[in-house]
Coordinates of C-alpha atoms and ligand atoms in Angstrom, one line a residue:
M164 CA -335.1 -83.1 156.6
I165 CA -336.2 -80.0 154.5
A166 CA -339.0 -79.9 152.0
P167 CA -340.9 -77.4 149.9
G168 CA -343.5 -75.6 152.1
D169 CA -341.3 -75.8 155.2
A170 CA -340.3 -72.6 156.9
V171 CA -336.7 -71.4 157.6
L172 CA -336.3 -68.9 160.4
V173 CA -333.4 -66.5 160.0
L174 CA -332.2 -64.7 163.1
N175 CA -329.7 -61.8 163.5
A176 CA -329.1 -61.3 167.2
G177 CA -327.3 -58.0 168.1
S178 CA -326.5 -56.4 171.4
S179 CA -330.0 -55.1 172.1
S180 CA -332.0 -56.4 169.3
I181 CA -333.1 -59.6 167.5
K182 CA -334.1 -59.3 163.9
F183 CA -335.9 -62.2 162.3
E184 CA -337.2 -63.1 158.9
L185 CA -339.3 -66.2 158.0
F186 CA -338.8 -67.8 154.6
E187 CA -340.7 -70.5 152.8
V188 CA -338.8 -73.3 151.1
R189 CA -339.6 -73.8 147.5
A190 CA -338.8 -76.8 145.2
E191 CA -336.8 -75.3 142.4
A192 CA -336.3 -71.7 143.5
A193 CA -334.6 -69.8 146.3
P194 CA -336.6 -69.6 149.5
I195 CA -339.0 -66.7 149.5
A196 CA -339.4 -64.2 152.4
R197 CA -342.8 -64.2 154.1
F198 CA -342.5 -62.2 157.3
A199 CA -339.9 -60.1 159.0
G200 CA -339.5 -58.0 162.1
Q201 CA -337.5 -57.4 165.2
V202 CA -337.5 -56.9 168.9
E203 CA -335.3 -53.9 169.6
G204 CA -334.4 -52.2 172.9
I205 CA -333.9 -55.5 174.8
G206 CA -333.0 -54.7 178.3
A207 CA -334.2 -51.1 178.0
A208 CA -337.6 -50.3 176.4
P209 CA -338.2 -53.3 174.1
R210 CA -340.4 -52.9 171.1
F211 CA -341.7 -55.6 168.8
T212 CA -342.6 -54.9 165.2
A213 CA -343.4 -57.3 162.3
R214 CA -344.3 -56.9 158.7
D215 CA -345.2 -59.0 155.7
A216 CA -343.1 -59.4 152.6
A217 CA -344.7 -56.4 151.0
G218 CA -343.6 -54.3 154.0
R219 CA -347.1 -53.9 155.5
R220 CA -346.9 -53.5 159.2
L221 CA -348.6 -56.5 160.9
A222 CA -347.8 -56.1 164.5
E223 CA -346.4 -53.6 167.0
R224 CA -346.0 -54.0 170.7
D225 CA -344.1 -52.0 173.4
W226 CA -345.2 -53.9 176.6
A227 CA -346.4 -50.7 178.3
E228 CA -348.5 -53.1 180.4
G229 CA -345.4 -54.9 181.7
G230 CA -343.8 -58.3 181.1
A231 CA -341.3 -56.9 178.6
P232 CA -338.6 -59.3 177.4
D233 CA -335.5 -58.6 179.3
S234 CA -333.2 -61.1 177.6
H235 CA -332.5 -62.5 174.2
R236 CA -334.3 -65.7 175.3
A237 CA -337.4 -63.8 176.3
A238 CA -337.2 -61.7 173.1
L239 CA -337.0 -64.9 171.0
A240 CA -340.0 -66.3 172.9
A241 CA -342.0 -63.1 172.0
I242 CA -341.0 -63.5 168.3
I243 CA -342.0 -67.2 168.3
A244 CA -345.3 -66.5 170.0
W245 CA -346.1 -64.1 167.2
L246 CA -344.8 -66.5 164.5
D247 CA -347.0 -69.3 165.8
G248 CA -350.0 -67.3 164.8
V249 CA -348.8 -66.8 161.2
L250 CA -347.1 -70.2 160.4
E251 CA -350.4 -71.8 159.4
G252 CA -349.2 -75.3 159.9
R253 CA -345.8 -74.7 158.2
R254 CA -343.0 -76.5 160.0
V255 CA -339.9 -74.6 161.0
A256 CA -337.3 -77.0 159.5
A257 CA -334.2 -75.0 160.4
V258 CA -333.0 -71.8 161.9
G259 CA -330.2 -69.8 160.2
H260 CA -328.1 -67.4 162.3
R261 CA -325.9 -64.5 161.3
V262 CA -322.7 -65.0 163.2
V263 CA -320.1 -62.2 162.8
H264 CA -317.0 -64.3 163.3
G265 CA -316.0 -67.8 161.9
G266 CA -312.3 -67.3 162.7
P267 CA -309.5 -68.4 160.3
D268 CA -311.0 -71.8 159.5
L269 CA -314.8 -71.6 159.2
A270 CA -315.1 -70.6 155.6
A271 CA -318.7 -71.9 155.0
P272 CA -322.0 -72.2 156.9
V273 CA -322.1 -75.1 159.5
V274 CA -324.7 -76.9 161.5
V275 CA -324.0 -75.9 165.1
D276 CA -323.3 -78.7 167.5
G277 CA -321.6 -78.6 170.9
A278 CA -318.1 -78.7 169.4
V279 CA -318.9 -75.9 166.9
M280 CA -320.5 -73.8 169.7
E281 CA -317.2 -74.2 171.7
R282 CA -315.2 -73.0 168.7
L283 CA -317.5 -70.0 168.2
R284 CA -317.3 -69.1 171.9
A285 CA -313.5 -69.2 171.7
L286 CA -313.8 -66.5 169.0
A287 CA -315.8 -64.1 171.1
P288 CA -312.8 -62.0 172.2
L289 CA -312.2 -61.2 168.5
A290 CA -315.7 -59.7 168.2
P291 CA -316.7 -58.9 171.8
L292 CA -319.6 -56.6 170.8
H293 CA -321.3 -59.0 168.4
Q294 CA -320.3 -62.7 168.9
P295 CA -321.7 -63.3 172.4
H296 CA -325.1 -61.9 171.3
N297 CA -325.0 -64.0 168.1
L298 CA -324.3 -67.1 170.2
S299 CA -327.1 -66.2 172.7
G300 CA -329.4 -66.2 169.7
I301 CA -328.3 -69.7 168.8
A302 CA -328.6 -71.0 172.3
A303 CA -332.1 -69.5 172.7
A304 CA -333.2 -71.0 169.3
A305 CA -331.8 -74.4 170.1
E306 CA -333.7 -74.5 173.4
R307 CA -336.9 -73.4 171.7
F308 CA -336.5 -75.7 168.7
P309 CA -334.8 -78.9 170.1
G310 CA -333.6 -81.3 167.4
I311 CA -334.0 -78.7 164.6
P312 CA -330.7 -77.8 162.8
Q313 CA -329.2 -74.4 163.9
V314 CA -327.1 -73.2 161.0
A315 CA -324.4 -70.5 161.6
C316 CA -323.5 -68.3 158.6
F317 CA -320.4 -66.1 159.0
D318 CA -319.7 -62.5 158.0
T319 CA -316.0 -63.5 157.7
A320 CA -316.5 -66.6 155.5
F321 CA -316.6 -64.9 152.1
H322 CA -313.2 -63.4 152.7
R323 CA -311.3 -66.5 153.7
A324 CA -309.7 -66.9 150.3
H325 CA -307.9 -63.6 150.6
P326 CA -304.3 -63.8 149.5
W327 CA -301.9 -63.7 152.4
E328 CA -300.7 -60.2 151.6
A329 CA -304.3 -58.9 152.2
D330 CA -304.8 -61.1 155.2
T331 CA -301.8 -60.2 157.3
F332 CA -300.6 -57.2 159.4
A333 CA -297.0 -56.2 159.2
L334 CA -296.2 -58.0 162.4
P335 CA -294.0 -61.0 163.2
P336 CA -295.6 -64.2 161.9
E337 CA -296.5 -65.6 165.3
F338 CA -299.2 -62.9 165.6
Y339 CA -300.8 -64.2 162.3
E340 CA -300.7 -67.7 163.7
R341 CA -302.4 -66.5 166.9
G342 CA -305.3 -65.3 164.7
I343 CA -304.4 -61.6 164.5
R344 CA -305.4 -61.3 160.9
R345 CA -307.5 -59.1 158.6
Y346 CA -310.7 -61.2 158.5
G347 CA -313.0 -58.8 156.7
F348 CA -316.8 -58.6 157.4
H349 CA -320.1 -58.0 155.7
G350 CA -319.4 -61.2 153.8
L351 CA -323.0 -62.3 153.5
S352 CA -323.9 -59.0 151.9
Y353 CA -321.0 -59.3 149.4
E354 CA -321.9 -62.9 148.6
Y355 CA -325.5 -61.8 147.9
I356 CA -324.2 -59.1 145.5
A357 CA -321.8 -61.6 143.9
R358 CA -324.7 -64.1 143.3
S359 CA -326.9 -61.2 142.0
L360 CA -324.3 -60.2 139.5
E361 CA -323.9 -63.8 138.4
Q362 CA -327.6 -64.0 137.7
H363 CA -328.1 -60.6 136.0
E364 CA -324.6 -59.4 134.9
P365 CA -322.6 -62.6 134.2
E366 CA -319.8 -60.7 132.4
L367 CA -319.3 -58.3 135.3
A368 CA -319.5 -61.2 137.8
A369 CA -316.6 -62.9 136.0
G370 CA -314.5 -59.7 136.1
R371 CA -313.2 -57.1 138.6
V372 CA -315.7 -55.3 140.8
V373 CA -315.5 -53.1 143.9
V374 CA -318.6 -53.3 146.1
A375 CA -319.3 -50.5 148.6
H376 CA -321.5 -51.8 151.4
L377 CA -322.4 -48.5 153.0
G378 CA -324.9 -48.8 155.9
N379 CA -324.6 -48.1 159.6
G380 CA -321.7 -50.4 159.3
A381 CA -319.7 -49.7 156.2
S382 CA -316.9 -51.5 154.3
L383 CA -315.8 -52.1 150.7
C384 CA -314.7 -55.3 149.0
A385 CA -312.6 -56.0 146.0
M386 CA -314.0 -59.0 144.1
R387 CA -312.5 -60.9 141.2
A388 CA -314.6 -63.6 139.5
G389 CA -317.1 -63.4 142.3
R390 CA -314.5 -64.0 145.1
S391 CA -313.3 -61.5 147.7
V392 CA -309.6 -60.5 147.1
D393 CA -309.4 -57.8 149.7
S394 CA -311.7 -55.7 151.9
T395 CA -311.4 -52.6 154.1
M396 CA -312.4 -54.2 157.4
G397 CA -309.7 -56.0 159.3
F398 CA -309.3 -57.8 162.5
T399 CA -312.5 -56.3 163.7
A400 CA -315.4 -54.5 162.1
L401 CA -313.8 -51.2 163.2
D402 CA -311.3 -50.8 160.4
G403 CA -311.8 -49.1 157.0
V404 CA -314.1 -46.2 156.2
P405 CA -315.9 -44.2 158.9
M406 CA -319.3 -45.5 159.8
G407 CA -322.5 -44.4 161.6
T408 CA -320.8 -44.5 165.0
R409 CA -317.5 -46.3 164.4
S410 CA -314.3 -44.5 163.6
G411 CA -313.0 -46.7 160.8
Q412 CA -309.3 -46.7 160.1
I413 CA -307.3 -44.7 162.7
D414 CA -303.6 -44.4 163.2
P415 CA -302.8 -46.9 166.0
G416 CA -300.5 -44.2 167.5
V417 CA -303.7 -42.2 168.4
L418 CA -304.8 -45.1 170.6
L419 CA -301.4 -45.4 172.2
H420 CA -301.5 -41.7 172.9
L421 CA -305.0 -41.7 174.3
I422 CA -304.2 -44.6 176.6
M423 CA -300.6 -43.9 177.6
T424 CA -300.3 -40.1 177.5
E425 CA -303.8 -39.0 178.2
G426 CA -304.5 -41.8 180.6
M427 CA -307.8 -42.8 178.9
A428 CA -309.1 -46.1 180.1
P429 CA -309.1 -48.8 177.4
E430 CA -312.8 -49.3 177.9
A431 CA -313.4 -45.6 177.2
V432 CA -311.3 -45.9 174.1
Q433 CA -313.4 -48.8 173.0
A434 CA -316.7 -46.9 173.7
L435 CA -315.4 -44.0 171.7
L436 CA -314.3 -46.0 168.7
Y437 CA -317.4 -48.1 168.4
G438 CA -320.1 -45.8 169.7
N439 CA -319.2 -42.2 169.6
A440 CA -317.0 -41.8 166.5
G441 CA -317.9 -41.9 162.7
L442 CA -320.7 -39.7 161.4
K443 CA -322.2 -39.4 164.9
G444 CA -319.0 -38.4 166.6
M445 CA -317.8 -36.0 163.9
S446 CA -321.1 -34.2 163.6
G447 CA -322.2 -34.3 167.2
I448 CA -325.7 -34.6 165.7
S449 CA -326.6 -38.0 164.3
Q450 CA -325.3 -41.2 162.8
D451 CA -328.0 -41.1 160.1
V452 CA -327.1 -39.6 156.8
R453 CA -330.6 -38.3 156.3
D454 CA -330.3 -36.2 159.5
L455 CA -326.9 -34.8 158.4
E456 CA -328.2 -34.0 154.9
A457 CA -331.1 -32.1 156.4
S458 CA -329.0 -30.2 158.9
D459 CA -327.4 -26.8 158.2
D460 CA -324.8 -27.3 161.0
P461 CA -321.4 -27.1 159.4
R462 CA -320.3 -30.1 161.4
A463 CA -322.8 -32.2 159.6
A464 CA -321.5 -31.1 156.2
R465 CA -317.9 -31.8 157.3
A466 CA -318.8 -35.2 158.5
L467 CA -320.4 -36.1 155.2
S468 CA -317.5 -34.6 153.3
H469 CA -314.9 -36.7 155.2
F470 CA -317.0 -39.8 154.7
A471 CA -317.1 -39.3 151.0
W472 CA -313.4 -38.6 150.9
R473 CA -312.5 -41.8 152.7
V474 CA -314.8 -44.0 150.7
R475 CA -313.4 -42.5 147.5
R476 CA -309.9 -43.3 148.7
E477 CA -310.8 -46.9 149.4
I478 CA -312.3 -47.3 145.9
G479 CA -309.0 -46.1 144.5
A480 CA -307.0 -48.5 146.7
L481 CA -309.1 -51.5 146.0
S482 CA -309.1 -50.7 142.2
A483 CA -305.3 -50.7 142.4
V484 CA -305.4 -54.1 144.2
L485 CA -307.5 -55.5 141.3
G486 CA -305.5 -53.7 138.6
G487 CA -308.5 -51.8 137.4
I488 CA -312.3 -52.5 137.6
E489 CA -315.2 -53.1 135.3
A490 CA -317.9 -52.1 137.8
L491 CA -318.5 -50.3 141.1
V492 CA -321.6 -51.4 143.1
F493 CA -323.2 -49.4 145.8
T494 CA -325.4 -51.2 148.3
A495 CA -326.9 -51.1 151.9
G496 CA -328.9 -48.1 153.4
I497 CA -326.5 -45.3 152.3
G498 CA -325.3 -47.0 149.1
E499 CA -328.9 -47.7 148.0
N500 CA -330.4 -44.4 148.8
A501 CA -328.0 -41.5 149.4
R502 CA -327.8 -40.0 145.9
G503 CA -325.9 -36.9 146.9
L504 CA -323.2 -38.9 148.7
R505 CA -322.8 -41.4 145.8
A506 CA -322.2 -38.4 143.5
R507 CA -319.6 -36.9 145.9
I508 CA -317.9 -40.2 146.4
C509 CA -317.4 -40.7 142.6
D510 CA -316.4 -37.1 142.0
G511 CA -312.8 -37.0 140.8
L512 CA -312.7 -40.8 140.0
G513 CA -312.9 -40.1 136.2
F514 CA -309.3 -41.2 135.9
L515 CA -310.4 -44.7 136.7
G516 CA -313.3 -44.5 134.2
I517 CA -315.9 -43.9 137.0
A518 CA -318.6 -41.3 136.2
I519 CA -322.1 -40.7 137.4
D520 CA -325.0 -39.7 135.2
P521 CA -326.8 -37.1 137.4
V522 CA -330.3 -37.9 136.0
R523 CA -329.9 -41.6 136.5
N524 CA -328.5 -41.1 139.9
A525 CA -331.2 -38.7 141.0
A526 CA -333.8 -41.2 139.8
N527 CA -332.0 -43.9 141.8
E528 CA -331.8 -46.2 138.8
R529 CA -330.1 -49.6 138.9
E530 CA -327.3 -48.3 136.7
I531 CA -326.2 -44.8 137.4
S532 CA -323.1 -44.4 135.1
P533 CA -323.7 -42.8 131.7
P534 CA -324.2 -45.1 128.7
G535 CA -320.9 -46.4 127.4
A536 CA -319.0 -45.5 130.6
G537 CA -315.6 -47.3 131.1
V538 CA -316.7 -48.5 134.5
R539 CA -320.4 -49.4 135.1
V540 CA -321.7 -48.0 138.4
L541 CA -324.6 -50.0 139.8
V542 CA -327.0 -49.6 142.7
L543 CA -328.0 -53.1 143.9
P544 CA -330.1 -54.0 147.0
T545 CA -328.4 -56.4 149.4
D546 CA -330.2 -59.0 151.4
E547 CA -328.2 -60.8 154.1
E548 CA -331.2 -62.7 155.5
A549 CA -332.0 -64.1 152.0
M550 CA -328.4 -65.2 151.7
I551 CA -328.6 -67.0 155.0
A552 CA -331.9 -68.7 154.1
R553 CA -330.3 -69.9 150.8
H554 CA -327.3 -71.2 152.7
V555 CA -329.5 -73.1 155.2
V556 CA -331.5 -74.8 152.4
G557 CA -328.4 -75.6 150.4
L558 CA -326.5 -77.0 153.3
L559 CA -329.4 -79.2 154.5
R560 CA -330.2 -80.4 151.0
R561 CA -326.5 -81.4 150.5
S562 CA -326.5 -83.2 153.8
I563 CA -329.5 -85.3 152.7
S564 CA -327.9 -86.2 149.4
S565 CA -324.5 -87.0 150.8
Ligands
ADP802 P1 -327.4 -51.5 159.0 O1 -326.0 -51.5 158.9 O2 -327.9 -51.1 160.4 O3 -328.1 -52.7 158.4 P2 -328.5 -50.0 156.8 O4 -327.9 -50.7 155.7 O5 -330.0 -50.2 157.0 O6 -327.8 -50.2 158.2 O7 -328.2 -48.4 156.6 C1 -328.8 -47.5 157.5 C2 -328.3 -46.1 157.1 O8 -328.7 -45.8 155.7 C3 -329.0 -45.0 157.9 O9 -328.4 -44.8 159.1 C4 -328.9 -43.8 156.9 O10 -327.6 -43.2 157.2 C5 -328.8 -44.4 155.6 N1 -330.0 -44.2 154.8 C6 -331.2 -44.9 154.7 N2 -332.1 -44.4 153.9 C7 -331.5 -43.3 153.4 C8 -331.9 -42.2 152.5 N3 -333.2 -42.3 151.9 N4 -331.1 -41.2 152.2 C9 -329.9 -41.2 152.8 N5 -329.4 -42.1 153.7 C10 -330.2 -43.1 154.0

């Protein structure tokens, strides 16, 4: 069913983009990335880009001549047409999909069949801005690769062993039974970091670690012995710390006020919370930390300051949940690159044993705490697509041997 030399295609279908990465299956090692790229701007001004594993740009297309893909199906067709030229006889043995929501029960990757698809569709109301697009990616890939396993990997799965206290809201139990729970997201990223710690820092992996996944979407996860104990995201990927365009945690009373007192339409509240809040909304300038750092507008400085404040607060909260930590890990676009923000986030956390070595931090070293620090602070790259590829290969190998 899957053999060394085969290809595994990983797809991450969002509202207006499909990202892809092609991996090659190896005998004794994790699958290795060969090509990656995306179609972005689906439905508006689509643009296709692709690069090789070294990051060299291999293709770029904007369909100025017409015939631009206007659906996920058409975008996938464009991706596959390009891949056909680079596959060099390799067989696509499986397609792995990033799916935001696996609900209360799907705690591991699954091969998608009709029944699974039904279950995933039923979860769409829990993640209306992501799930339907993830599922169109699966449908499009199943149509293009009939008979080839489509594997769904869930952002919620890594958090499914949360204790009940972390999983529930303070509502009557029937709400929990109805699925109104704190699911947590970014699970594929946290799992990648957990595996990376197991491989390179086994002592830390066995202990208590807070991981800060700070990208356009941002959340933090408390891990004990490589398992998620709690996380800042909740029922949706809107909770927790402020993000590029999402508000993060907000007093639910604000929403009631906006809707009931100010008469704001629920759809407008949704658009505000998901698309015009966070760094973008606060600064009025950009969702990108680089733009805000380069700006001399005081709103940019205030937005960054608030972001650092809230992330620091969550590090404290999750450290309390774990009863202390041995390591803090920064990952994703902001976590891996924004040196100034990392320093500001950690400022004042000395009481927990957290300190940053300014020279190591400025050099973006893997370990940015001073030698001998009580808590080791690491900067580790995440790779959700690689995690998906490993899951696909692992699942299909297990299904052969069982
Ligand atoms: P996504 O959630 O879309 O996968 P990423 O993890 O790629 O996002 O993070 C993207 C964000 O990372 C950018 O919007 C930007 O704020 C931040 N970022 C990327 N590179 C840098 C950098 N060199 N300095 C500061 N911030 C950066």
